[in-house]
Coordinates of C-alpha atoms in Angstrom, one line a residue:
M8 CA -1.6 -22.6 -4.8
I9 CA 1.7 -20.6 -4.4
L10 CA 2.0 -21.1 -0.5
R11 CA 6.0 -20.6 0.9
K12 CA 5.3 -20.5 4.5
D13 CA 8.9 -21.4 5.0
C14 CA 9.9 -18.2 3.6
F15 CA 8.5 -16.3 6.5
T16 CA 9.0 -16.0 10.4
L17 CA 5.5 -16.7 11.5
P18 CA 4.5 -17.4 15.7
E19 CA 3.6 -21.1 16.0
G20 CA -0.3 -22.0 16.0
V21 CA -1.0 -18.1 14.5
I22 CA -3.1 -17.6 11.4
Y23 CA -2.0 -14.1 10.1
L24 CA -4.9 -12.5 8.4
D25 CA -3.1 -8.9 8.5
G26 CA -0.8 -9.0 6.1
N27 CA -2.9 -6.3 4.4
S28 CA -1.9 -4.0 7.1
L29 CA 1.7 -5.1 8.1
G30 CA 3.3 -8.0 6.3
P31 CA 5.1 -11.0 8.4
L32 CA 9.0 -11.1 8.5
P33 CA 10.6 -12.6 5.7
R34 CA 13.3 -15.2 6.8
R35 CA 15.8 -13.4 4.6
V36 CA 15.4 -10.0 5.9
A37 CA 17.4 -10.5 9.6
N38 CA 20.5 -11.8 8.0
R39 CA 20.3 -9.1 5.1
V40 CA 19.8 -6.4 7.6
A41 CA 22.8 -7.8 9.7
Q42 CA 25.2 -7.7 6.8
T43 CA 24.0 -4.1 6.0
V44 CA 24.5 -3.1 9.7
E45 CA 27.9 -5.1 10.3
R46 CA 29.8 -5.7 7.1
E47 CA 28.6 -2.4 4.9
W48 CA 28.1 0.2 7.7
G49 CA 30.4 -1.3 10.3
R50 CA 33.3 -2.1 7.7
Q51 CA 33.2 0.0 4.9
L52 CA 31.7 3.0 6.8
I53 CA 30.9 5.9 4.6
R54 CA 32.3 3.8 1.9
G55 CA 29.1 1.9 2.0
W56 CA 27.3 5.0 -0.4
N57 CA 29.3 3.6 -3.2
D58 CA 31.1 0.2 -2.4
A59 CA 27.7 -1.3 -1.1
G60 CA 25.3 0.4 -3.6
W61 CA 23.5 2.5 -0.8
M62 CA 22.9 5.7 -3.2
A63 CA 21.5 3.5 -6.1
A64 CA 19.0 1.7 -3.6
P65 CA 16.3 3.7 -4.4
E66 CA 16.5 3.2 -8.2
T67 CA 17.2 -0.4 -8.2
V68 CA 14.7 -1.3 -5.6
G69 CA 12.6 0.7 -7.4
N70 CA 12.7 -1.5 -10.4
R71 CA 12.0 -4.7 -8.5
V72 CA 8.8 -2.8 -7.0
G73 CA 7.9 -1.6 -10.6
R74 CA 8.1 -4.9 -11.9
L75 CA 5.1 -6.0 -9.8
I76 CA 2.8 -3.1 -10.5
G77 CA 3.5 -3.1 -14.5
A78 CA 5.8 -0.2 -14.6
A79 CA 8.5 0.4 -17.1
P80 CA 12.5 0.2 -15.7
G81 CA 13.3 3.4 -14.3
S82 CA 10.2 4.8 -13.9
V83 CA 9.7 4.1 -10.2
T84 CA 12.0 5.4 -7.2
M85 CA 11.8 4.4 -3.6
G86 CA 12.1 6.9 -0.4
D87 CA 10.2 8.6 2.3
T88 CA 6.7 7.9 3.4
L89 CA 3.5 7.2 1.4
S90 CA 2.1 10.3 2.6
I91 CA 5.0 12.4 1.4
K92 CA 4.9 11.0 -2.1
V93 CA 1.0 11.4 -2.1
F94 CA 1.9 15.0 -1.6
Q95 CA 4.8 14.9 -4.3
A96 CA 2.3 13.1 -7.0
V97 CA -0.7 15.3 -6.2
A98 CA 1.5 18.8 -6.5
A99 CA 3.2 17.6 -9.4
G100 CA -0.3 17.3 -11.1
L101 CA -1.8 20.5 -10.1
A102 CA 1.5 22.1 -11.7
L103 CA 0.5 20.2 -14.9
R104 CA -2.7 21.8 -14.8
P105 CA -2.2 25.4 -13.9
G106 CA -5.8 26.8 -14.9
R107 CA -7.7 24.1 -12.8
R108 CA -8.6 24.5 -9.2
L109 CA -9.9 20.9 -7.9
I110 CA -8.7 18.2 -6.4
L111 CA -11.2 15.3 -6.8
S112 CA -11.5 12.3 -4.6
D113 CA -13.8 10.1 -2.9
R114 CA -15.0 9.8 0.9
G115 CA -13.7 6.2 1.1
N116 CA -10.1 7.1 0.4
F117 CA -7.8 6.6 3.2
P118 CA -7.3 9.7 5.3
T119 CA -4.0 10.1 4.9
D120 CA -4.3 11.0 1.0
L121 CA -7.1 13.4 2.2
Y122 CA -5.1 15.3 4.5
M123 CA -1.8 15.7 2.2
A124 CA -4.3 17.2 -0.4
E125 CA -6.3 19.3 1.9
G126 CA -2.7 20.5 3.3
L127 CA -1.6 21.2 -0.1
A128 CA -4.8 22.8 -1.4
R129 CA -4.4 25.2 1.9
L130 CA -0.9 26.0 1.1
T131 CA -1.4 27.1 -2.4
E132 CA -4.7 28.9 -1.6
R133 CA -5.8 28.5 -5.3
H134 CA -7.0 24.9 -4.8
E135 CA -9.6 23.1 -3.3
L136 CA -10.3 19.2 -2.3
H137 CA -13.8 18.0 -3.3
L138 CA -14.9 15.1 -2.4
V139 CA -17.3 12.6 -3.7
D140 CA -19.1 8.6 -3.1
P141 CA -16.9 6.3 -4.4
E142 CA -19.6 5.0 -7.1
D143 CA -20.2 8.9 -8.3
L144 CA -16.4 9.8 -8.8
P145 CA -16.3 9.3 -12.6
D146 CA -19.2 11.4 -13.3
A147 CA -17.7 14.2 -10.9
I148 CA -14.5 14.8 -13.1
T149 CA -15.5 18.2 -14.6
D150 CA -13.1 20.5 -16.6
D151 CA -12.5 22.3 -13.3
V152 CA -10.6 19.1 -11.8
A153 CA -6.8 19.5 -11.8
V154 CA -6.0 16.2 -10.4
V155 CA -7.9 12.9 -9.6
L156 CA -6.5 11.1 -6.3
M157 CA -8.0 7.8 -5.9
T158 CA -6.9 4.8 -3.7
H159 CA -7.2 1.8 -5.9
V160 CA -8.5 -0.7 -3.2
D161 CA -10.4 0.6 -0.5
Y162 CA -8.8 0.0 2.7
R163 CA -12.1 -0.6 4.6
T164 CA -14.1 -2.9 2.4
G165 CA -11.8 -4.2 0.1
R166 CA -13.9 -2.7 -2.7
M167 CA -11.5 -2.1 -5.9
H168 CA -11.8 0.7 -8.6
R169 CA -11.5 0.1 -12.3
M170 CA -8.1 1.6 -13.0
D171 CA -8.4 1.9 -16.6
S172 CA -11.6 3.1 -17.0
V173 CA -11.4 5.7 -14.0
T174 CA -7.8 6.8 -15.8
R175 CA -9.7 7.1 -19.0
A176 CA -12.2 9.4 -17.7
A177 CA -9.9 11.6 -16.0
Q178 CA -8.0 12.3 -18.8
A179 CA -10.6 12.3 -21.4
A180 CA -11.7 15.6 -18.9
G181 CA -8.0 16.9 -19.0
A182 CA -7.2 15.8 -15.6
V183 CA -4.2 14.2 -14.1
M184 CA -4.5 10.9 -12.6
V185 CA -2.8 9.8 -9.4
W186 CA -3.3 6.0 -7.9
D187 CA -2.4 5.0 -4.5
L188 CA -1.5 1.5 -4.6
A189 CA -1.0 0.6 -1.1
H190 CA -3.7 -2.2 -1.1
S191 CA -2.6 -3.4 -4.3
A192 CA 0.9 -3.6 -4.9
G193 CA 1.7 -7.5 -4.4
A194 CA -1.9 -8.2 -3.7
V195 CA -3.6 -7.9 -7.1
P196 CA -2.1 -7.6 -10.8
V197 CA -1.7 -4.0 -11.6
E198 CA -0.4 -2.5 -15.2
I199 CA 0.4 1.1 -14.5
S200 CA 2.1 1.6 -17.7
Q201 CA -0.7 0.3 -19.5
S202 CA -3.3 2.4 -17.9
G203 CA -1.8 5.8 -19.0
A204 CA -1.8 7.1 -15.4
E205 CA 0.4 10.0 -14.8
F206 CA 1.5 9.3 -11.4
A207 CA 1.0 6.3 -8.7
V208 CA 2.3 5.8 -5.5
G209 CA 2.3 3.3 -2.3
C210 CA 3.9 1.7 0.5
T211 CA 5.9 -1.4 0.9
Y212 CA 5.2 -3.0 4.3
K213 CA 1.8 -4.5 3.8
Y214 CA 1.8 -7.3 0.7
L215 CA 5.3 -6.6 0.2
N216 CA 6.3 -7.4 3.7
G217 CA 9.4 -4.6 3.6
G218 CA 8.5 -4.3 7.6
P219 CA 7.3 -1.3 9.7
G220 CA 8.4 2.0 8.1
A221 CA 9.0 0.3 5.0
P222 CA 10.3 3.0 2.2
A223 CA 7.2 4.1 -0.1
F224 CA 7.5 4.2 -3.8
I225 CA 6.8 6.8 -6.4
Y226 CA 5.9 6.3 -10.4
V227 CA 6.2 8.8 -12.8
R228 CA 4.9 8.2 -16.6
P229 CA 8.5 8.3 -18.2
D230 CA 7.0 10.9 -20.8
L231 CA 6.1 13.2 -18.3
A232 CA 9.4 12.6 -16.1
D233 CA 11.8 14.8 -17.2
G234 CA 9.5 18.0 -17.3
I235 CA 8.1 17.3 -13.5
E236 CA 9.0 20.2 -11.3
P237 CA 9.1 18.7 -8.0
A238 CA 7.3 20.3 -4.9
L239 CA 9.7 19.1 -2.3
A240 CA 13.1 19.6 -3.9
G241 CA 15.8 17.9 -1.7
W242 CA 19.4 17.5 -2.3
L243 CA 19.0 13.7 -3.6
G244 CA 16.4 15.2 -6.2
H245 CA 19.5 17.3 -7.6
D246 CA 20.9 16.5 -11.0
A247 CA 24.4 16.7 -9.2
P248 CA 23.8 16.6 -5.4
F249 CA 27.6 16.4 -4.3
A250 CA 28.2 19.6 -6.5
F251 CA 26.2 21.4 -3.5
E252 CA 25.1 24.2 -5.6
L253 CA 22.8 26.9 -3.9
G254 CA 20.1 26.6 -6.6
Y255 CA 18.0 23.5 -7.4
R256 CA 18.4 21.8 -11.0
P257 CA 16.1 18.2 -11.0
A258 CA 18.0 15.1 -11.7
A259 CA 16.7 13.3 -14.9
G260 CA 13.8 11.2 -15.1
V261 CA 12.0 9.8 -11.7
G262 CA 15.1 10.6 -9.9
R263 CA 14.1 14.0 -9.3
M264 CA 11.4 12.7 -7.0
R265 CA 14.0 11.5 -4.3
V266 CA 14.1 14.2 -1.2
G267 CA 16.3 13.1 1.3
T268 CA 18.8 10.6 2.3
P269 CA 17.5 7.2 1.6
P270 CA 16.7 5.1 4.3
V271 CA 19.6 2.4 3.9
L272 CA 18.8 -0.1 6.6
Q273 CA 14.8 -0.1 5.3
M274 CA 15.8 -0.3 2.1
A275 CA 18.1 -3.5 2.7
A276 CA 15.3 -5.2 4.4
L277 CA 12.8 -4.4 1.8
D278 CA 15.3 -5.6 -1.0
A279 CA 15.7 -9.0 1.2
A280 CA 11.7 -9.3 1.3
L281 CA 11.3 -8.9 -2.4
D282 CA 13.4 -12.0 -3.2
V283 CA 10.6 -14.2 -2.5
W284 CA 8.6 -12.4 -5.4
D285 CA 11.3 -12.9 -8.1
D286 CA 9.7 -16.1 -9.7
V287 CA 6.2 -15.4 -8.8
A288 CA 3.4 -14.4 -11.5
M289 CA 0.7 -11.8 -10.0
E290 CA -1.8 -13.5 -12.0
D291 CA -1.1 -16.5 -9.8
V292 CA -1.3 -14.7 -6.5
R293 CA -4.6 -13.4 -7.9
R294 CA -6.2 -16.4 -8.5
A295 CA -4.8 -18.0 -5.0
S296 CA -6.1 -14.8 -3.3
I297 CA -9.6 -15.4 -4.9
T298 CA -9.7 -19.1 -3.9
L299 CA -8.8 -17.9 0.0
S300 CA -11.4 -15.2 0.0
E301 CA -14.0 -17.0 -1.5
T302 CA -13.6 -20.1 0.8
F303 CA -13.5 -17.6 3.8
I304 CA -16.9 -15.8 3.0
T305 CA -18.7 -19.3 2.1
A306 CA -17.2 -20.7 5.6
V307 CA -17.9 -17.6 8.0
E308 CA -21.5 -17.2 6.2
A309 CA -22.4 -20.8 6.6
R310 CA -21.2 -20.6 10.6
C311 CA -22.0 -16.9 11.6
P312 CA -25.3 -15.7 10.7
G313 CA -24.8 -12.6 12.6
L314 CA -22.2 -10.9 10.3
A315 CA -22.5 -8.7 7.2
L316 CA -20.4 -8.8 4.7
A317 CA -18.8 -5.5 4.1
S318 CA -16.9 -6.2 0.7
P319 CA -18.3 -6.3 -2.9
R320 CA -19.7 -9.9 -3.2
D321 CA -18.1 -10.7 -6.7
P322 CA -14.5 -11.2 -6.0
A323 CA -13.4 -9.5 -9.3
A324 CA -14.6 -6.2 -7.7
R325 CA -12.8 -6.3 -4.5
G326 CA -8.6 -6.4 -3.7
S327 CA -7.4 -9.2 -1.2
Q328 CA -9.2 -8.7 1.9
V329 CA -12.7 -9.1 3.0
S330 CA -14.3 -7.2 5.8
F331 CA -17.6 -8.1 7.8
A332 CA -19.5 -5.9 10.0
H333 CA -20.5 -6.5 13.3
P334 CA -21.8 -3.8 16.1
N335 CA -19.0 -5.2 18.6
G336 CA -16.8 -5.8 15.6
F337 CA -13.8 -4.2 17.8
A338 CA -14.2 -6.7 20.8
V339 CA -14.9 -10.0 18.5
M340 CA -11.4 -9.3 16.8
Q341 CA -9.6 -8.9 20.1
A342 CA -11.1 -12.2 21.0
L343 CA -10.1 -13.6 17.8
I344 CA -6.5 -12.4 18.4
S345 CA -6.4 -13.8 21.7
R346 CA -7.2 -17.2 20.0
G347 CA -4.3 -16.7 17.7
V348 CA -6.5 -15.5 14.5
I349 CA -5.0 -12.2 13.8
G350 CA -6.9 -9.7 11.6
D351 CA -7.8 -6.0 12.2
F352 CA -10.6 -3.8 13.2
R353 CA -11.8 -0.4 11.4
A354 CA -14.3 1.9 12.8
P355 CA -17.0 2.1 13.3
D356 CA -17.8 -1.6 12.9
L357 CA -15.7 -3.7 10.5
M358 CA -13.3 -6.5 11.2
R359 CA -10.9 -6.7 8.4
F360 CA -9.1 -10.0 6.8
G361 CA -6.2 -10.0 4.3
F362 CA -5.6 -12.9 2.3
T363 CA -1.8 -13.5 1.2
P364 CA -1.3 -16.8 -0.7
L365 CA 2.5 -16.8 0.1
Y366 CA 1.7 -18.1 3.6
V367 CA -1.9 -18.5 4.0
S368 CA -3.8 -21.6 3.5
P369 CA -7.0 -22.4 2.5
E370 CA -7.2 -24.5 5.7
D371 CA -6.0 -21.5 7.6
V372 CA -9.0 -19.5 6.5
V373 CA -11.7 -22.3 7.2
A374 CA -10.0 -23.1 10.6
A375 CA -9.8 -18.9 11.1
A376 CA -13.9 -19.1 10.4
E377 CA -14.4 -22.0 12.8
I378 CA -12.6 -19.9 15.6
L379 CA -14.9 -16.9 14.6
A380 CA -18.1 -18.8 14.9
D381 CA -17.1 -20.3 18.3
I382 CA -16.5 -16.8 19.9
L383 CA -19.6 -15.7 18.8
A384 CA -21.9 -18.6 19.8
T385 CA -20.4 -18.6 23.2
G386 CA -20.2 -15.0 23.7
A387 CA -16.6 -15.1 24.3
W388 CA -15.8 -11.7 22.7
D389 CA -17.9 -9.8 25.9
R390 CA -14.8 -10.0 28.3
P391 CA -13.4 -6.8 29.5
E392 CA -10.3 -7.4 28.4
H393 CA -11.4 -7.4 24.6
H394 CA -13.1 -4.0 25.0
R395 CA -9.9 -2.2 25.9
R396 CA -8.5 -0.1 22.9
G397 CA -4.8 0.5 22.9
A398 CA -2.9 3.2 20.5
V399 CA -3.0 0.7 17.6
T400 CA -6.8 -1.0 17.2

């Protein structure tokens, strides 16, 4: 196992199985952010852009993230939100296939990806978002498809698509491939360069533990990067941002996918959070993750006969999360949280559990299954406080 609980700040007695939604606080982050605020911003003032490396952070941090997704150095940049990066990637893909009409995705994709694609289609007035069931997607890639937009690991069930075969199918039909790695980066081995995909995007506040609002990333295949015309032409994607030219000239390579001023404090937090990954191999993470998820499934099914596994049974077909269905899943999850087992809920009935070997042990997942069994057996979930829904559920 690669357990490193001492690298994280976790409340006493909590079993945290929601790192697939928001990772916990790495211990190095608070000091690093304080240093950025007090020493860099506080003492260097505007000189921090050069002297503290703020301006270069999207590329330097991008290379650290790139290592974890199998990207070549210089092919990943950081900044903005995942929604913005989805928009950028899909827009660039459409521009690469001007004679084609469809953006293809699946009905299980994360809603923001679909909203961005749908909004872009309305904006161009030439394109249409076409949705199919996940298993039908490869056969739906026709010669009218410009861009295939897929999330590698399904956010509800953990189902993992076959990156290489889907990418090959898209490119064989002449379409551009865009992968959303939100539930993959830091969770499963990814070889984005090897896949040949044109674009990939993702967030860093889940398995990479960058904190709430941590910057997103975008990957552009290196042989394409100098030919991309960004739809969002921000000043820091300009070839000479401080020349303040009225016309836009895109920067070289993936740097042209920068938009506005980078979030320096969030970038510093993410940079510190990534330290824990420096000597970690994703293959080791994957093996440990499968051990945790298989242990949890076995323990839950032995103790909780009323639950239905909603994730793929085959561990090779899912990411680093497991979902169980229950008609009162929301209330059951709230009861679990009140007992110190933190997972989350996804409508209509899914209880979702993330497995992050850096701070979750096999003993943790067995203990979580035992608490879940007790809640179901005693009906402890059926209390008024467990049915109240807040802004985040």
